[in-house]
Short mmCIF file of C-alpha atoms in Angstrom, two decimals:
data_model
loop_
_atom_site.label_atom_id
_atom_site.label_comp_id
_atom_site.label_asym_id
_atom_site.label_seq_id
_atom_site.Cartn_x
_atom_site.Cartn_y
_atom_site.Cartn_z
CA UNK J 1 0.00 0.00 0.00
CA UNK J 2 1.16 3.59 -0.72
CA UNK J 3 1.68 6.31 1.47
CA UNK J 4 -1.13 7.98 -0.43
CA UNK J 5 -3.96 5.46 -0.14
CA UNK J 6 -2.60 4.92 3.50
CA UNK J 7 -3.23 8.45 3.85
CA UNK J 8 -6.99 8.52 2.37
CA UNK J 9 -7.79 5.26 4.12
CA UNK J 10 -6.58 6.89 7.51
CA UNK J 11 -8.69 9.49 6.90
CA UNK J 12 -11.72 7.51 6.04
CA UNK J 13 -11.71 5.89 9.00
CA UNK J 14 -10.82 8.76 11.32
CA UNK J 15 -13.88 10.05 10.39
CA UNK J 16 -15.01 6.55 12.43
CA UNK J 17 -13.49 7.70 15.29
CA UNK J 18 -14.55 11.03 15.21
CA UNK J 19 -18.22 9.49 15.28
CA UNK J 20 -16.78 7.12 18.67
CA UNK J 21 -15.69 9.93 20.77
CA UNK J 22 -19.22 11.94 19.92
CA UNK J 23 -21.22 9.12 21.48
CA UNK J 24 -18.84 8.19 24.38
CA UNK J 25 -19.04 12.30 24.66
CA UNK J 26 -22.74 11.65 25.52
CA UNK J 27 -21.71 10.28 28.42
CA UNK J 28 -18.24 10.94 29.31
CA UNK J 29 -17.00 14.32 30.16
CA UNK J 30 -13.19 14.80 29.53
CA UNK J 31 -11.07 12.24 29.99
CA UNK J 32 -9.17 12.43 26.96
CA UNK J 33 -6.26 9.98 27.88
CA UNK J 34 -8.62 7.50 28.85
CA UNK J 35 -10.81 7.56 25.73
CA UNK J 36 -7.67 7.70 23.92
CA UNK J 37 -6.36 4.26 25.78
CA UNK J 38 -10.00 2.07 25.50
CA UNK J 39 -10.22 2.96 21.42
CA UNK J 40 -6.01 1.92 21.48
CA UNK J 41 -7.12 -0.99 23.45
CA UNK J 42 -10.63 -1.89 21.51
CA UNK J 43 -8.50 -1.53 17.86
CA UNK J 44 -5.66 -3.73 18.66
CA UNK J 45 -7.24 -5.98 20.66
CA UNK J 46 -5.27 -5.14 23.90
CA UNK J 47 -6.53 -5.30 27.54
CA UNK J 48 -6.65 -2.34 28.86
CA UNK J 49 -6.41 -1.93 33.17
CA UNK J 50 -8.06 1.52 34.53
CA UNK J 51 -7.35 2.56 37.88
CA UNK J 52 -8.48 5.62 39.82
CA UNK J 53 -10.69 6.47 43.11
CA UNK J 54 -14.06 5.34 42.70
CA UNK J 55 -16.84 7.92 41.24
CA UNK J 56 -14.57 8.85 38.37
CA UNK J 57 -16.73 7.09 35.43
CA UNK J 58 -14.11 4.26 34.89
CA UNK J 59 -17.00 1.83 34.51
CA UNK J 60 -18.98 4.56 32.09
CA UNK J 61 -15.93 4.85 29.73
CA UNK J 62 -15.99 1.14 29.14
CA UNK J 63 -20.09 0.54 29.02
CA UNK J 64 -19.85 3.57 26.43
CA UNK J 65 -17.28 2.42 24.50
CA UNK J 66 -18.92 -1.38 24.47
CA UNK J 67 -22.27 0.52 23.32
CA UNK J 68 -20.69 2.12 20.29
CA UNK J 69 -19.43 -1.59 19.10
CA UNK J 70 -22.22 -4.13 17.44
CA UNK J 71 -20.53 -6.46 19.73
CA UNK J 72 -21.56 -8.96 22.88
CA UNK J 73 -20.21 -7.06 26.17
CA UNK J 74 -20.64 -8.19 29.83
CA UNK J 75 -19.63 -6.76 32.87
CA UNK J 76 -18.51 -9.26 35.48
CA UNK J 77 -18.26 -7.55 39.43
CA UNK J 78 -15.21 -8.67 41.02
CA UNK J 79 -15.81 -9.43 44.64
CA UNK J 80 -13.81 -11.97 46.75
CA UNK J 81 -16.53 -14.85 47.05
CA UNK J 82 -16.15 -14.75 43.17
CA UNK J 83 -14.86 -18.34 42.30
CA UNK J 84 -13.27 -19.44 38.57
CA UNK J 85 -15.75 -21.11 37.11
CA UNK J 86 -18.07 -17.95 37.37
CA UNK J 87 -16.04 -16.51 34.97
CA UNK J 88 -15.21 -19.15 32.50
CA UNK J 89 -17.98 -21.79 33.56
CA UNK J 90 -18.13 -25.41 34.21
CA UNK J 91 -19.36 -28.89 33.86
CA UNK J 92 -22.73 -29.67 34.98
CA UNK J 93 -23.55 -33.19 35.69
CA UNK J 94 -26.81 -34.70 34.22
CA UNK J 95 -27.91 -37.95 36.45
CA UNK J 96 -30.38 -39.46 33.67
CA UNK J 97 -28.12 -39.71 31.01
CA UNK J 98 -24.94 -39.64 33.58
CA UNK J 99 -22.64 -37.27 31.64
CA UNK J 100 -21.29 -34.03 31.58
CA UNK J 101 -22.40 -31.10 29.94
CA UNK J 102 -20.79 -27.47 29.57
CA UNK J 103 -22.37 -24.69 31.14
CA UNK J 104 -20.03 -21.29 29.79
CA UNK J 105 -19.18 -18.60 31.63
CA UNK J 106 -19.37 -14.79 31.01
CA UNK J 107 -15.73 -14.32 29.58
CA UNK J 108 -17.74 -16.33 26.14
CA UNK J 109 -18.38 -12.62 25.06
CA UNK J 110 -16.75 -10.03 22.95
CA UNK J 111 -15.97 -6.80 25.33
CA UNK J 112 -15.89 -7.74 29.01
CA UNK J 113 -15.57 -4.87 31.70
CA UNK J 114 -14.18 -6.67 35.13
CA UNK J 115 -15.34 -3.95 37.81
CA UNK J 116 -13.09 -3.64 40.56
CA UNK J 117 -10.93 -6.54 39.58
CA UNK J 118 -8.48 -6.35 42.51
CA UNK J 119 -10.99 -6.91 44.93
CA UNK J 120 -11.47 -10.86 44.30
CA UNK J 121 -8.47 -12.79 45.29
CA UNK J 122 -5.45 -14.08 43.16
CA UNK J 123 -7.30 -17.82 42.33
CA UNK J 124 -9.94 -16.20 40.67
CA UNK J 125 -7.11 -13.89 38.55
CA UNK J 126 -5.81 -17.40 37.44
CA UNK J 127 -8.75 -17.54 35.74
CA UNK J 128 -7.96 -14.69 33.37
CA UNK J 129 -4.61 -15.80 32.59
CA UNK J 130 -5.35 -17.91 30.03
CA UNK J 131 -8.24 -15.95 28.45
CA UNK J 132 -6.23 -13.00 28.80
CA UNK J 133 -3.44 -14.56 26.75
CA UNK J 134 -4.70 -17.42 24.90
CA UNK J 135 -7.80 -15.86 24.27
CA UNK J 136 -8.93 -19.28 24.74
CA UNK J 137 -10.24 -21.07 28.08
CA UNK J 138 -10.40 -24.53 29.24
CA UNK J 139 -13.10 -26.61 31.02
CA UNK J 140 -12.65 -29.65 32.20
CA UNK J 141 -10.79 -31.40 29.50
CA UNK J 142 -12.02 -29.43 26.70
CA UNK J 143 -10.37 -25.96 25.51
CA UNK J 144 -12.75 -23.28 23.69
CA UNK J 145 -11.84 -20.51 21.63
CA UNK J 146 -13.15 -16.85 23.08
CA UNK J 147 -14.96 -15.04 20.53
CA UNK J 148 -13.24 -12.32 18.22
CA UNK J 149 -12.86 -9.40 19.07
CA UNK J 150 -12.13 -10.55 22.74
CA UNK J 151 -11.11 -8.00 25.04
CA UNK J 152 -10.70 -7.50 29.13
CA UNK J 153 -11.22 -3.54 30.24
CA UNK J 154 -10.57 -4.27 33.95
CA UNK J 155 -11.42 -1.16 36.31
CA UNK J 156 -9.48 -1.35 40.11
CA UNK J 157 -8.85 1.51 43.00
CA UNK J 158 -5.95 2.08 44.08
CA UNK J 159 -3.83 -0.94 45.96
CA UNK J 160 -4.12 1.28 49.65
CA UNK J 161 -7.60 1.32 49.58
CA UNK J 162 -8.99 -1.42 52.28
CA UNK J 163 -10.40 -4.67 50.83
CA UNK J 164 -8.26 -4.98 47.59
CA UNK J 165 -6.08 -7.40 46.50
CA UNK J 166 -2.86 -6.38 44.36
CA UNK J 167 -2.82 -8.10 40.84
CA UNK J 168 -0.12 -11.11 40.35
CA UNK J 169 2.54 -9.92 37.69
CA UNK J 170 2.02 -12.04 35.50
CA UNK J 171 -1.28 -11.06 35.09
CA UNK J 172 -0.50 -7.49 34.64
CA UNK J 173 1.95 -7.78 32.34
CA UNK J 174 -0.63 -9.06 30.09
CA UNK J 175 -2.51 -5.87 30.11
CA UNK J 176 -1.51 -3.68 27.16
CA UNK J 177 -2.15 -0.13 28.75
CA UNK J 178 -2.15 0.82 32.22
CA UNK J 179 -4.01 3.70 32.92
CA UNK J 180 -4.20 6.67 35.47
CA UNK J 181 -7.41 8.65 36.23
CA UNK J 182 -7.74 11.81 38.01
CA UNK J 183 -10.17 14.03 39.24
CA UNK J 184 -12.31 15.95 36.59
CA UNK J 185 -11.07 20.07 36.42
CA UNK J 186 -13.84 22.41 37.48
CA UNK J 187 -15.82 23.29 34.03
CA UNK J 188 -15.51 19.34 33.61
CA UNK J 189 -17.48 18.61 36.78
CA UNK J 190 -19.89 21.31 36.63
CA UNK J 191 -20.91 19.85 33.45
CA UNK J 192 -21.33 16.12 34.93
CA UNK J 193 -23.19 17.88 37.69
CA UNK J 194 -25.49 19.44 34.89
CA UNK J 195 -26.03 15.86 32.54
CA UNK J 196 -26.45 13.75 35.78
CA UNK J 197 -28.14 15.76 38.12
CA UNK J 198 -30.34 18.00 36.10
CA UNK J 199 -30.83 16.37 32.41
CA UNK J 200 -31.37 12.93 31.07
CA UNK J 201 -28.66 11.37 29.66
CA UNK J 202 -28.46 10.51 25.89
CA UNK J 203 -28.57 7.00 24.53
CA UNK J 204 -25.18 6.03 22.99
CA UNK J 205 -25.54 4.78 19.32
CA UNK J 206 -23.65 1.65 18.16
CA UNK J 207 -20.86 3.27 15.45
CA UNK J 208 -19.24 -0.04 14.23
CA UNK J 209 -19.17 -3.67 14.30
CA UNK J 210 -16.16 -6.53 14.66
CA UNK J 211 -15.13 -6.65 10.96
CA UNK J 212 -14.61 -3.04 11.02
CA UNK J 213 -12.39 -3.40 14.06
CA UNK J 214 -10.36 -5.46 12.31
CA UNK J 215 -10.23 -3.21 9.16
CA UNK J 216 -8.62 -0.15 11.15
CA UNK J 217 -6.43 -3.05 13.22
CA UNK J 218 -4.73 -3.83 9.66
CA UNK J 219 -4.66 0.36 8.98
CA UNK J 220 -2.93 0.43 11.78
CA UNK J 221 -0.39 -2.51 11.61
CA UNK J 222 0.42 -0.49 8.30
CA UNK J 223 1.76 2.62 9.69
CA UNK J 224 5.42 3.17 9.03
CA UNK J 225 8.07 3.24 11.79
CA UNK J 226 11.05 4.23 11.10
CA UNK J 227 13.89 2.00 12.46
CA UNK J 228 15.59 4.60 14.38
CA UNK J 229 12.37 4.79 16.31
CA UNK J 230 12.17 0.92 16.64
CA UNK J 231 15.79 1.36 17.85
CA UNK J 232 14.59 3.81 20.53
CA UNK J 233 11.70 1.62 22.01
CA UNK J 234 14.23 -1.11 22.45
CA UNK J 235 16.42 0.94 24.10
CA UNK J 236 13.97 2.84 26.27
CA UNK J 237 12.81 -1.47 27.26
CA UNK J 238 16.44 -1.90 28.00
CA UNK J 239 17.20 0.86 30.36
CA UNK J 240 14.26 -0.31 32.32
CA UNK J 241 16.13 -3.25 32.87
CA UNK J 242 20.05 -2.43 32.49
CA UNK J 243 19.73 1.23 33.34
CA UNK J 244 23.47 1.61 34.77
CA UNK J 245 24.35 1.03 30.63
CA UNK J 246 22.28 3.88 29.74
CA UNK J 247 24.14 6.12 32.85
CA UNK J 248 20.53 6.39 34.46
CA UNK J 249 21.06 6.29 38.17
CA UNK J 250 18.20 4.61 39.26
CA UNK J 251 19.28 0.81 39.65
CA UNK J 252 18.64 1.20 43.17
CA UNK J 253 14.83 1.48 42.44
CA UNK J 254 14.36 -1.50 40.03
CA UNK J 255 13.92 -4.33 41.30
CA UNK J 256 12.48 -5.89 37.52
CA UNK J 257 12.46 -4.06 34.05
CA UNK J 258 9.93 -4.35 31.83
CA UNK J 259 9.12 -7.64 30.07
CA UNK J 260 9.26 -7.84 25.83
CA UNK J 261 6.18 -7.19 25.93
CA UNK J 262 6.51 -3.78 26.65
CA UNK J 263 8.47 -3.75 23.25
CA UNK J 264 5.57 -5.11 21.16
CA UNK J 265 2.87 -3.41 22.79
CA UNK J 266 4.79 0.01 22.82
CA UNK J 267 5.48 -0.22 18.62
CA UNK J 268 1.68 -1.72 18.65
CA UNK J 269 0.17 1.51 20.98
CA UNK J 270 2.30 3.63 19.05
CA UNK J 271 1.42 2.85 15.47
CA UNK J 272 -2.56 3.34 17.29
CA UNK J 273 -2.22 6.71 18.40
CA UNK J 274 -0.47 8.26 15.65
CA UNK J 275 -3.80 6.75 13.66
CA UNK J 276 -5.69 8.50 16.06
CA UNK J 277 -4.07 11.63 15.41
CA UNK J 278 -4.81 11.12 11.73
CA UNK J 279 -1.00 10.60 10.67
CA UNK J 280 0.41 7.39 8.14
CA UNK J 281 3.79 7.78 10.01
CA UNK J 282 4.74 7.40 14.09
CA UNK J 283 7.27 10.32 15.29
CA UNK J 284 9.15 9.97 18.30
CA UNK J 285 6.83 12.42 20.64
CA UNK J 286 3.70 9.13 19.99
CA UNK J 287 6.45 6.79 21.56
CA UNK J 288 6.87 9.30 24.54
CA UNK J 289 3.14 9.91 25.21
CA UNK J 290 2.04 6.33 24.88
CA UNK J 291 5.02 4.96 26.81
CA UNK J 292 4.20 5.74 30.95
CA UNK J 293 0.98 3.88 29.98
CA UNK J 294 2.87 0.89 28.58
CA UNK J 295 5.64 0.58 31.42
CA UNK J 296 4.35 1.97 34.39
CA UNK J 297 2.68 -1.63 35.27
CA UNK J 298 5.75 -3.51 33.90
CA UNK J 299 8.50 -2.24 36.20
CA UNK J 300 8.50 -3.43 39.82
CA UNK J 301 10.38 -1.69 42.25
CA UNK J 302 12.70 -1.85 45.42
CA UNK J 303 11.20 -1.45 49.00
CA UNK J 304 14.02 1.46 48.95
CA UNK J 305 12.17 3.18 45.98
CA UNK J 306 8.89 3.08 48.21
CA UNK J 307 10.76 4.47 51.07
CA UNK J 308 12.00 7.13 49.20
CA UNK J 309 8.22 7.67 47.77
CA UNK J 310 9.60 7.18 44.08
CA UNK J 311 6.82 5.89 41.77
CA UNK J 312 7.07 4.34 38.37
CA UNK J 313 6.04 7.34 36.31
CA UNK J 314 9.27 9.16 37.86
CA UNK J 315 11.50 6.42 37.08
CA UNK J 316 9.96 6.29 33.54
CA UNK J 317 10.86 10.43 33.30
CA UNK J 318 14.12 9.58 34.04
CA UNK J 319 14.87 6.96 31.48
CA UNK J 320 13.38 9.60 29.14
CA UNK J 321 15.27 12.13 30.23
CA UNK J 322 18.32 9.83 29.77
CA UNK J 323 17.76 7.77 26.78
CA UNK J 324 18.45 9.49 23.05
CA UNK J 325 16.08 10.55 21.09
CA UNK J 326 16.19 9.62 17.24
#
């Protein structure tokens, strides 16, 4: 394909996701980042993990998004009674014809929201692993395929607040984006105050179905990189784990670098939002926005980093600071 039809195609189905953010706008106020993350997430087929105080619409965003997509979505409550086999399902035994029979669980649909995932304990997050990675779940003897599109947009609070559970890596590492929510700015909540509080909320309008997901996810595995750029990701991947190489003094703070994963999903995320800024071509500045999202949930750190109150995003600002740019 050439850089011109690239271009009109782009454009033909920006216009797509012009039409998204209207009808999330129905309900959604703000929140650009995250709006930005679940339509990265939703076209690439990566899970997405949102996590802010509760009341900040994290569970809006997702039913919204779901609503614009001629797709199956269910939203599965995380509590901890919640065992595996409500989320993948189980064998039933029949006493007159004494077999078994399947009974599937809620992950057999398209776009599933798991509310407040960290609040049911780490056997029921073995249940996701799988799913999660496979995209595929076994029960009993017998392995299913998960339908396609199949995507987890898991909301949690932060890990301090009482009754939570913190994720097991490897079950965060499988989540493309992590993403931080704040508090709305002043205009912002004055408005939610006015569409909740005072006026009936609009209906969101399904914009697209599943083949036309996987139209923009080819647009988008199209977009050039340059290999300077591909150079950099690498290299910003490898000072998370080998930062002394890079002359980043912050090996003290690290107790594990980012997995490769960060390196496919940060060309992947990349690639997505220079599409959703309407470009054929990824410049260095889409690596640096999309990149605190990507590592921030791959790089565990040293009980002297939390002593010192150093977070992730500040070790990630230092590797940037550090690491060339092409």
């Amino acid at each position: 394909m050439s850089l011109e039809e690239l271009n009109v195609q782009i454009e033909e189905k920006h216009l797509v996701v012009n039409r998204i953010r209207e009808e999330i706008a129905k309900v959604l106020v703000g929140q650009r980042e995250l709006i930005d993350g679940l339509l990265m997430g939703l076209f690439t087929r990566g899970h997405i993990l949102i996590e802010g105080v509760p009341g900040l619409a994290k569970t809006s965003a997702v039913k919204a998004l779901a609503d614009t997509v001629r797709a199956n979505f269910k939203r599965i409550q995380f509590t901890p009674d919640l065992l595996p086999a409500d989320l993948v399902g189980t064998e039933i035994y029949r006493p007159k014809t004494g077999d078994f029979s399947i009974k599937k669980g809620p992950l057999f649909n398209n776009i599933i929201l798991a509310d407040e995932i960290n609040r049911a304990p780490s056997k029921v997050q073995s249940a996701l692993l799988e799913a999660m990675q496979e995209r595929q779940v076994t029960i009993g003897e017998t392995t299913f395929p998960l339908a396609d599109p199949f995507l987890v947009m898991a909301t949690q609070n932060p890990i301090e607040q009482e009754g939570t559970y913190p994720l097991p890596e490897a079950q965060v590492d499988r989540f493309m984006l992590k993403i931080l929510i704040d508090y709305p700015e002043k205009n912002e909540e004055k408005e939610i105050m006015k569409r909740v509080g005072f006026d009936a909320p609009e209906a969101v309008q399904p914009v697209l179905d599943p083949s036309e997901i996987n139209a923009i996810g080819k647009l988008i595995n199209s977009i050039y990189m340059d290999e300077k750029l591909k150079d950099y990701i690498v290299d910003l991947v490898f000072a998370t784990r080998d930062p002394a190489g890079y002359n980043i003094d912050v090996a003290d703070y690290i107790q594990f670098g980012a997995s490769p994963r960060a390196t496919i999903f940060l060309s992947l995320t990349a690639r997505a939002y220079a599409f959703l800024q309407g470009r054929a071509y990824v410049t260095p500045q889409d690596v640096k926005t999309i990149a605190p999202a990507v590592l921030r949930h791959r790089i565990l750190l040293t009980y002297e980093a939390e002593a010192e109150d150093i977070d992730t995003d500040q070790i990630i600002g230092r590797i940037f600071d550090s690491v060339e740019v092409p």
